[in-house]
Coordinates of C-alpha atoms in Angstrom, one line a residue:
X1 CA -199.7 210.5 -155.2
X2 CA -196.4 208.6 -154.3
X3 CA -195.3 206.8 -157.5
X4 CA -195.0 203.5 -155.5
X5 CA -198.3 203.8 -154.9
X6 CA -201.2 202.5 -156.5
X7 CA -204.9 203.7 -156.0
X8 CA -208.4 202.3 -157.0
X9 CA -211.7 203.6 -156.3
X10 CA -214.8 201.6 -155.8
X11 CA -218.5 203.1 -155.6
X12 CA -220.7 201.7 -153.1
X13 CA -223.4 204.0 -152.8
X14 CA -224.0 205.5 -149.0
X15 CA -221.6 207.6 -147.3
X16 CA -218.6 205.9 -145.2
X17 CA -218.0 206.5 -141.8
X18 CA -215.5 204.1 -140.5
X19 CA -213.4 200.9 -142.1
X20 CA -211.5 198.6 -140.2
X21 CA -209.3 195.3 -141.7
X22 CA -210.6 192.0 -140.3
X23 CA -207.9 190.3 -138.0
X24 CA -206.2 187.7 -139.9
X25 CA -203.2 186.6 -137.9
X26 CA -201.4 183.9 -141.0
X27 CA -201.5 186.4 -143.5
X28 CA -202.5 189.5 -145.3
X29 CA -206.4 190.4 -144.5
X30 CA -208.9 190.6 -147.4
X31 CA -211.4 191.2 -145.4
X32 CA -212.5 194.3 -144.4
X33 CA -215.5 196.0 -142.0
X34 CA -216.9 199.7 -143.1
X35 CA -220.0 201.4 -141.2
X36 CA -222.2 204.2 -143.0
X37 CA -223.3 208.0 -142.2
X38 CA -225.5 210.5 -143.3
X39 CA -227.6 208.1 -144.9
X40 CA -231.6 207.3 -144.7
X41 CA -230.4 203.9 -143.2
X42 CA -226.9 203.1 -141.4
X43 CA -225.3 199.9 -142.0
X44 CA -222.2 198.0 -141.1
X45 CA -221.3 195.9 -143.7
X46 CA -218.7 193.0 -144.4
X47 CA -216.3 192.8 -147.4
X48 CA -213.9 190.9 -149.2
X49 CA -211.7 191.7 -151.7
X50 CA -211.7 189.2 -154.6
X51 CA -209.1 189.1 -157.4
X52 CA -209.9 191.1 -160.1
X53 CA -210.8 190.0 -164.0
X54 CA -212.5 192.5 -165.7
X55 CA -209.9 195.7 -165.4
X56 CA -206.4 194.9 -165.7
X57 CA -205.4 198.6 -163.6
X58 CA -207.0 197.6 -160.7
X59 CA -206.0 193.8 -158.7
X60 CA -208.8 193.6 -156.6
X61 CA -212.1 194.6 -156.3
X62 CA -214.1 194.6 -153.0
X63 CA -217.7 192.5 -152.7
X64 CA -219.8 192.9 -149.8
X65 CA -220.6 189.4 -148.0
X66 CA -223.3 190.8 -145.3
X67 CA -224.5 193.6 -143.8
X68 CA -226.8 194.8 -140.3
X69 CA -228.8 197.3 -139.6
X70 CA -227.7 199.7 -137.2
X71 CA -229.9 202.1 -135.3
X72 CA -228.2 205.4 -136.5
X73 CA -224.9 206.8 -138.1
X74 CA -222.0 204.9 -137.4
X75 CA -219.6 206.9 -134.7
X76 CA -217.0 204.1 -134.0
X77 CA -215.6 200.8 -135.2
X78 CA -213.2 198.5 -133.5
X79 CA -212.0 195.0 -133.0
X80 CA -211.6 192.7 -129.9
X81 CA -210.3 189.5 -131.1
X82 CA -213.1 188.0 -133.1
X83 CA -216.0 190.3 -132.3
X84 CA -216.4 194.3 -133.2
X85 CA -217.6 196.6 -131.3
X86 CA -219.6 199.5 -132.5
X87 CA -220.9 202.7 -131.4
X88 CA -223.3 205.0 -133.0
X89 CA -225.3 207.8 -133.1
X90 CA -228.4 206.5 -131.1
X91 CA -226.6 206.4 -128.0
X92 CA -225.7 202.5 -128.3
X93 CA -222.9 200.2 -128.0
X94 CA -223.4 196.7 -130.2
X95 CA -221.0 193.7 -130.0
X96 CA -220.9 191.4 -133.4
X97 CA -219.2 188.1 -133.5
X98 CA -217.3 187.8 -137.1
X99 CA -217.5 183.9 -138.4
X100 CA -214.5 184.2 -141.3
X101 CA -215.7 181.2 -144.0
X102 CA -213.8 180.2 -147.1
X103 CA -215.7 182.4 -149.4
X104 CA -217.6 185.0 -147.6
X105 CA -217.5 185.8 -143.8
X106 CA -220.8 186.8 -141.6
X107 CA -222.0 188.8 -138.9
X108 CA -223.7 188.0 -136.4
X109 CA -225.3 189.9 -133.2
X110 CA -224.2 189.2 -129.5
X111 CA -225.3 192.1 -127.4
X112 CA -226.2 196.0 -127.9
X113 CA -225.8 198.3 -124.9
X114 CA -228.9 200.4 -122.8
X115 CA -228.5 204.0 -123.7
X116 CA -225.5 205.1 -122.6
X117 CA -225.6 209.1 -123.5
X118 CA -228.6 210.9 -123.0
X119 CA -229.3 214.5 -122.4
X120 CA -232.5 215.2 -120.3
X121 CA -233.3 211.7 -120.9
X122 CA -233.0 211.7 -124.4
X123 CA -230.9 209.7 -126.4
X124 CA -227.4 211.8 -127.6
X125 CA -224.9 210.2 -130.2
X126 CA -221.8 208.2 -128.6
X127 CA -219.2 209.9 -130.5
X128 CA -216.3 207.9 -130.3
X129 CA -215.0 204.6 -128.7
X130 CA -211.8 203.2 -127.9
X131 CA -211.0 199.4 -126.5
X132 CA -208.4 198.0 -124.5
X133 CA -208.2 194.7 -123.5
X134 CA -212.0 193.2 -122.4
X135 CA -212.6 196.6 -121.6
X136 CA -214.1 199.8 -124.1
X137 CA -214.4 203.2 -123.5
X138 CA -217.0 205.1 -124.6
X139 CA -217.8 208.9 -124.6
X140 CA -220.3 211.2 -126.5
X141 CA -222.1 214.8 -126.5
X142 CA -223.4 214.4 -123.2
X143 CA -220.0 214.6 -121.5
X144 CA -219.6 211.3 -120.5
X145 CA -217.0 208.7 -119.9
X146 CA -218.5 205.1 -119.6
X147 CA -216.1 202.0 -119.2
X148 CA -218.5 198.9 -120.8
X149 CA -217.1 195.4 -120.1
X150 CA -216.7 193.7 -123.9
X151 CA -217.9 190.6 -123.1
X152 CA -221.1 189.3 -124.3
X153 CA -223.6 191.4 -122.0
X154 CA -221.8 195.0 -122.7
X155 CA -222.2 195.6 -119.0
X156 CA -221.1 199.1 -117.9
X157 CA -218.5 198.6 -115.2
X158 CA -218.0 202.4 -114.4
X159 CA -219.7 206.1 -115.6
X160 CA -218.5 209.6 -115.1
X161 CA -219.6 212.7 -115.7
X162 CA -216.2 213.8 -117.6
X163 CA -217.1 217.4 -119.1
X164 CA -219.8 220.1 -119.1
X165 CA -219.4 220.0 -123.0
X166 CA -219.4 217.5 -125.7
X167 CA -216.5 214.8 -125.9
X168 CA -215.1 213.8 -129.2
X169 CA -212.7 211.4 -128.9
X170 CA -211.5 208.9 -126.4
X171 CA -208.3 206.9 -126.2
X172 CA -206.6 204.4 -123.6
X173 CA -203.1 205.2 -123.0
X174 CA -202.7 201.9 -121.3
X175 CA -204.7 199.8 -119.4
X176 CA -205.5 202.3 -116.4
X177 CA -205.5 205.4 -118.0
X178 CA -207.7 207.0 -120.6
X179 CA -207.8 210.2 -122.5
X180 CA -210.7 212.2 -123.5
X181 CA -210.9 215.3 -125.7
X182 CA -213.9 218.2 -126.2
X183 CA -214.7 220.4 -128.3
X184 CA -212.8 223.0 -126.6
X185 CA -209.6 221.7 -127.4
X186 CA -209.6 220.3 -123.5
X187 CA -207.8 216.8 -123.3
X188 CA -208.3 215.1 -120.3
X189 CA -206.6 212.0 -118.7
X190 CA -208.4 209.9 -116.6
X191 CA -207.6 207.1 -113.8
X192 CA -210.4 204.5 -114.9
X193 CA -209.8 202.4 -111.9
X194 CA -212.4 203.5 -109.5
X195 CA -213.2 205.9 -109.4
X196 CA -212.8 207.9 -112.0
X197 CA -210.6 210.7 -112.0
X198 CA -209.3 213.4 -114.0
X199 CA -205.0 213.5 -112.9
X200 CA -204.0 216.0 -115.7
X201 CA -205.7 218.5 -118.4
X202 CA -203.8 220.3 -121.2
X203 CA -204.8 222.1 -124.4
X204 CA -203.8 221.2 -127.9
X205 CA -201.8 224.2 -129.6
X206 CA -203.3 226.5 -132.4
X207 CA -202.0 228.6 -134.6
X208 CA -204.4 231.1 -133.4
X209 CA -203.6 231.8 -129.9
X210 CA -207.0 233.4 -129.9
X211 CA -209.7 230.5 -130.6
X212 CA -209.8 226.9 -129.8
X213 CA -208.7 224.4 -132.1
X214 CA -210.7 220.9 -131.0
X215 CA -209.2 217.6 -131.3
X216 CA -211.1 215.5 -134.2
X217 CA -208.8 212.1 -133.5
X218 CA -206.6 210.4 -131.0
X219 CA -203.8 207.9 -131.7
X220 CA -201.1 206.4 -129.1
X221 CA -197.3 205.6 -130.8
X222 CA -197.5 202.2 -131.6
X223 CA -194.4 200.7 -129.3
X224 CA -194.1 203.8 -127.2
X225 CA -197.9 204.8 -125.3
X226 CA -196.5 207.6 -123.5
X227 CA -196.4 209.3 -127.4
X228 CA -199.4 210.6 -128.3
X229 CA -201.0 212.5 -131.1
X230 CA -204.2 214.8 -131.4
X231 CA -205.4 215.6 -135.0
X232 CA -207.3 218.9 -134.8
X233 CA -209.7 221.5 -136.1
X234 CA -207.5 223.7 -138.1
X235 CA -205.5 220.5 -139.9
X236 CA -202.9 220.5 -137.7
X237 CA -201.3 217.6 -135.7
X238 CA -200.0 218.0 -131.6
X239 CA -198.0 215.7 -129.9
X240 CA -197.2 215.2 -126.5
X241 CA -195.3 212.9 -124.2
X242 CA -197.6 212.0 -121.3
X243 CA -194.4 211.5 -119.3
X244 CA -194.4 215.4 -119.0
X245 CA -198.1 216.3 -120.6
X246 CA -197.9 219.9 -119.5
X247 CA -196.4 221.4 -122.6
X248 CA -196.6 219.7 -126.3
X249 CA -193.9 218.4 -127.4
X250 CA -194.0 219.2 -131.4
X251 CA -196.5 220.9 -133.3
X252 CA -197.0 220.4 -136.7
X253 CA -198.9 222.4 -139.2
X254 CA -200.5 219.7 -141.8
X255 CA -203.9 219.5 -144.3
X256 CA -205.8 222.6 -144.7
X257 CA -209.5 221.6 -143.5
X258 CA -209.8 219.6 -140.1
X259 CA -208.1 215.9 -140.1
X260 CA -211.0 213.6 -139.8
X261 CA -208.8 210.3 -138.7
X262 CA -205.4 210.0 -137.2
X263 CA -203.6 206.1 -137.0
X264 CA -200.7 204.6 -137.2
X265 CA -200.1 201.1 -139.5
X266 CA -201.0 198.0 -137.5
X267 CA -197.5 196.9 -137.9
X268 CA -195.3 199.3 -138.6
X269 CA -194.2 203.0 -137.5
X270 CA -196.2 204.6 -140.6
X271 CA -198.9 207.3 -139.5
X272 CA -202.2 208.3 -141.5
X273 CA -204.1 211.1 -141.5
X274 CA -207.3 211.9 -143.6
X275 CA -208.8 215.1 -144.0
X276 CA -212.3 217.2 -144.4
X277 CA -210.6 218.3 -147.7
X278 CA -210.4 214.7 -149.5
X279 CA -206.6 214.2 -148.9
X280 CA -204.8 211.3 -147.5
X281 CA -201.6 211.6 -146.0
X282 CA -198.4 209.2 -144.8
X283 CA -196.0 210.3 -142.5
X284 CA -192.9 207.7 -142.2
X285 CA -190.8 207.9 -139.6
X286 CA -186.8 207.9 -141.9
X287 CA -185.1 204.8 -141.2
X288 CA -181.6 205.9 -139.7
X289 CA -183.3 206.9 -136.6
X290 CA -185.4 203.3 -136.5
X291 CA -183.9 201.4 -133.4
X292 CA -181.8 203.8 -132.0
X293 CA -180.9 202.7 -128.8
X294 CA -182.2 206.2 -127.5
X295 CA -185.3 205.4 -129.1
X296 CA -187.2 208.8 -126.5
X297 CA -184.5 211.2 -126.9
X298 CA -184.4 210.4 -130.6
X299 CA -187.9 209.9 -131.6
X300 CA -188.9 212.1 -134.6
X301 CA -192.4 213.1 -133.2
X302 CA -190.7 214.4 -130.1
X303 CA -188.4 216.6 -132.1
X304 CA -190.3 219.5 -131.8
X305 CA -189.6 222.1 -134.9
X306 CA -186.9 219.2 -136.6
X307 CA -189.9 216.4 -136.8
X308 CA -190.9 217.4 -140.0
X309 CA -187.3 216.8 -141.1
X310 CA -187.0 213.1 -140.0
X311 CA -190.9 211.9 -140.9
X312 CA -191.1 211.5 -144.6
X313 CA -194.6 213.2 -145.3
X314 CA -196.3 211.7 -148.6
X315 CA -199.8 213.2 -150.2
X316 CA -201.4 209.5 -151.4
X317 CA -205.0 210.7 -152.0
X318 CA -205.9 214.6 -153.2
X319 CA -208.4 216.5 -155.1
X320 CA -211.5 214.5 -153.8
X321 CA -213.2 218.0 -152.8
X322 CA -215.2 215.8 -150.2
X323 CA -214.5 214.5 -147.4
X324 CA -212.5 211.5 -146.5
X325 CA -213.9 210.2 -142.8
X326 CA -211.7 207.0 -141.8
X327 CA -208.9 204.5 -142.7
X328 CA -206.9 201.6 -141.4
X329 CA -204.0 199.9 -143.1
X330 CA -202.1 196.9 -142.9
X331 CA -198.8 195.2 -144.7
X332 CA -199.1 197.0 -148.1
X333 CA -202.8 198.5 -148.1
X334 CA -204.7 201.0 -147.0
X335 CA -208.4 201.1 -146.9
X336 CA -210.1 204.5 -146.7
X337 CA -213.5 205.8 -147.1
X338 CA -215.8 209.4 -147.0
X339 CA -218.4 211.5 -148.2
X340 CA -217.7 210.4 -152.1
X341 CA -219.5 207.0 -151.4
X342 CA -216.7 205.5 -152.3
X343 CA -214.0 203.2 -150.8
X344 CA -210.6 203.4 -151.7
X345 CA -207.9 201.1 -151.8
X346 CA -204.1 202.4 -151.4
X347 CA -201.3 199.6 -152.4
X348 CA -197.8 199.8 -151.7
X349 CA -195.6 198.5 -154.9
X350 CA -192.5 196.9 -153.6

C-alpha cells in the first residue's frame, strides 16, 4: 500500500458488483451507489458515509440509506445527471431518480426496459452498459448492441446484431461512435447513427500469440477520447489511439489474474484497475509531462515500451485472495468493492 494512503474495510454482507459516487457538484460526495452479485437476492443500495466515533483509525464509516430490489445480478451502474441507470442480469435496463436529503438520500423507480437480450426468446444477461449524453448503450451475451433513449420511458432508439458471440463491454468514444468488445478479444467500433455499422475491428494484444486474451473493461482518456484502454483476460492493459486503431499503441503487462475494472479519476489523469486476484492498482500519469503543449506526441499511455516509465504505478489494495469487481474515485477517495462482501474505502493523505 502507498504510505499516503489510508485504507478501511467495511462488511456489508452480499457480494459487490458495481459502486459508483453520487454526483455532488459543491463539494466532495459522501454519497455513494453499490449493486450486488452472486447473491440469493440482488440489490442496489444507497450509502452515506457518516463521521466516524467509535474507531479512531478509521474517519468514516458508510450507512446504507435505501435499497431496491433488482431482478437479477447487477451487470452495470452509471449516472445521468440525477438518475442511474442500471443493467442486470435478467436482460433489463431500470432508470432510478436519486432525491439527495439532508440526512439520507432515496431511490426511487422511473422506468425499467422490455427484455433487451434474449437468446431463442429467452432472457440473456445485459453484460455491460455505457451512457453518453441522453443516450445508453447496452450490450450482452446475445451479441447485441441496443442504443436506449435515457429519458423516462427507456425507449430503444436503435438494435443491432453486433457479434455471433457474447459482448462484454461497451463504451462511447464520443457521441457517434461506440466500441464493443467479445469474448474473443474482438473490439469493434461502431457508427450509432443509423444505421448501425461496424467502421473498424482490431484485436487486443496477448502475451500468447497463440490464444485470445478478451477484454474484461473499457475506459476512454479523460480529456483525450481518441485514447483508449482495454483491461484484459491475462491482467494485462492495451491501449490504442483510435486516430490510427489498426495497431496498439502500448502494451502493458500488469496484475496476474484478469482486471475486473478499468477507470480513470473523475477529475483528474489518475487510472485504476482492480483485479480477479484482490489487488487495486493506481497508475499516475508523472507530472513533468502534464500540459505539455504536445500533449499526443507526449502522452505517456502512447509511449509504447517507455509508458511504464512516465505512469507512476502504485499497489493500494493486495492480499484479498478474492476478487475485487468495481470502483470509482473522486478528489481524495476511492470506493471499491468484490467478492469479500466487503466495501473498501481508499483515502489520499495530503
Amino acid at each position: 500500500m502507498s504510505s499516503n494512503t489510508k485504507v478501511s474495510t467495511f462488511f456489508v454482507s452480499e457480494k459487490i458488483s458495481k459502486v459508483r459516487w453520487l454526483p455532488d457538484y459543491l463539494k466532495e460526495s459522501d454519497g455513494f451507489l453499490s449493486g450486488s452479485w452472486d447473491m440469493p437476492k440482488s440489490f442496489v443500495r444507497m450509502w452515506r458515509l457518516q463521521k466516524n466515533m467509535m474507531d479512531t483509525y478509521s474517519d468514516y464509516v458508510p450507512k446504507c440509506t435505501g435499497k431496491y430490489l433488482v431482478g437479477g445480478d447487477v451487470t452495470g451502474m452509471e449516472m445521468a445527471e440525477d438518475t442511474v441507470i442500471v443493467s442486470c442480469s435478467d436482460g433489463k435496463l431500470t432508470l432510478f431518480k436519486i432525491k439527495r436529503g439532508v440526512e439520507e438520500d432515496t431511490l426511487q423507480q422511473i422506468a425499467q426496459s422490455g427484455l433487451l437480450h434474449n437468446i431463442n426468446g429467452n432472457s440473456a444477461p445485459c453484460t455491460a452498459i455505457s451512457v453518453c449524453g441522453k443516450e445508453v448503450a447496452s450490450v450482452g451475451e446475445d451479441g447485441r448492441l441496443n442504443i436506449v433513449d435515457s429519458g423516462s420511458s427507456l425507449t430503444v432508439r436503435r438494435s443491432s446484431v453486433a457479434d455471433s458471440c457474447s459482448l462484454l463491454c461497451v463504451l462511447y468514444s464520443n457521441p457517434q461512435e461506440v466500441l464493443t468488445a467479445n469474448r474473443m478479444g474482438v473490439i469493434r467500433i461502431f457508427d450509432v447513427r443509423s444505421p448501425m455499422e461496424a467502421t473498424a475491428a482490431f484485436m487486443t494484444s496477448c502475451e500468447d500469440d497463440n490464444r485470445s486474451n478478451y477484454v474484461s473493461s473499457l475506459a476512454a482518456h479523460p480529456t483525450q477520447s481518441h485514447i483508449v484502454l482495454a483491461g484484459t483476460e491475462e491482467g494485462s492493459i492495451t491501449v490504442w489511439d483510435l486516430r490510427q486503431p489498426g495497431n496498439p499503441a502500448s502494451y502493458l503487462s500488469a496484475h496476474n489474474s484478469p482486471i475486473t475494472e478499468i477507470r480513470f479519476h473523475r477529475s483528474d489523469l489518475i487510472l485504476f484497475t482492480a483485479a480477479e486476484c484482490g489487488e487495486l492498482w493506481q497508475w499516475a500519469q508523472l507530472p513533468n509531462i502534464v500540459d505539455s503543449e504536445k500533449l499526443d506526441k507526449m502522452n505517456p499511455w502512447l509511449s509504447g515500451e517507455r509508458t511504464k516509465s512516465r505512469i507512476a504505478v502504485s499497489c493500494l489494495i493486495t492480499g484479498l485472495r478474492k476478487s475485487i469487481n468495481t470502483l470509482d474515485s473522486q478528489n481524495s477517495k476511492t470506493i471499491c468493492g468484490g467478492d469479500t462482501e466487503a466495501l473498501h474505502l481508499v483515502e489520499t493523505i495530503p
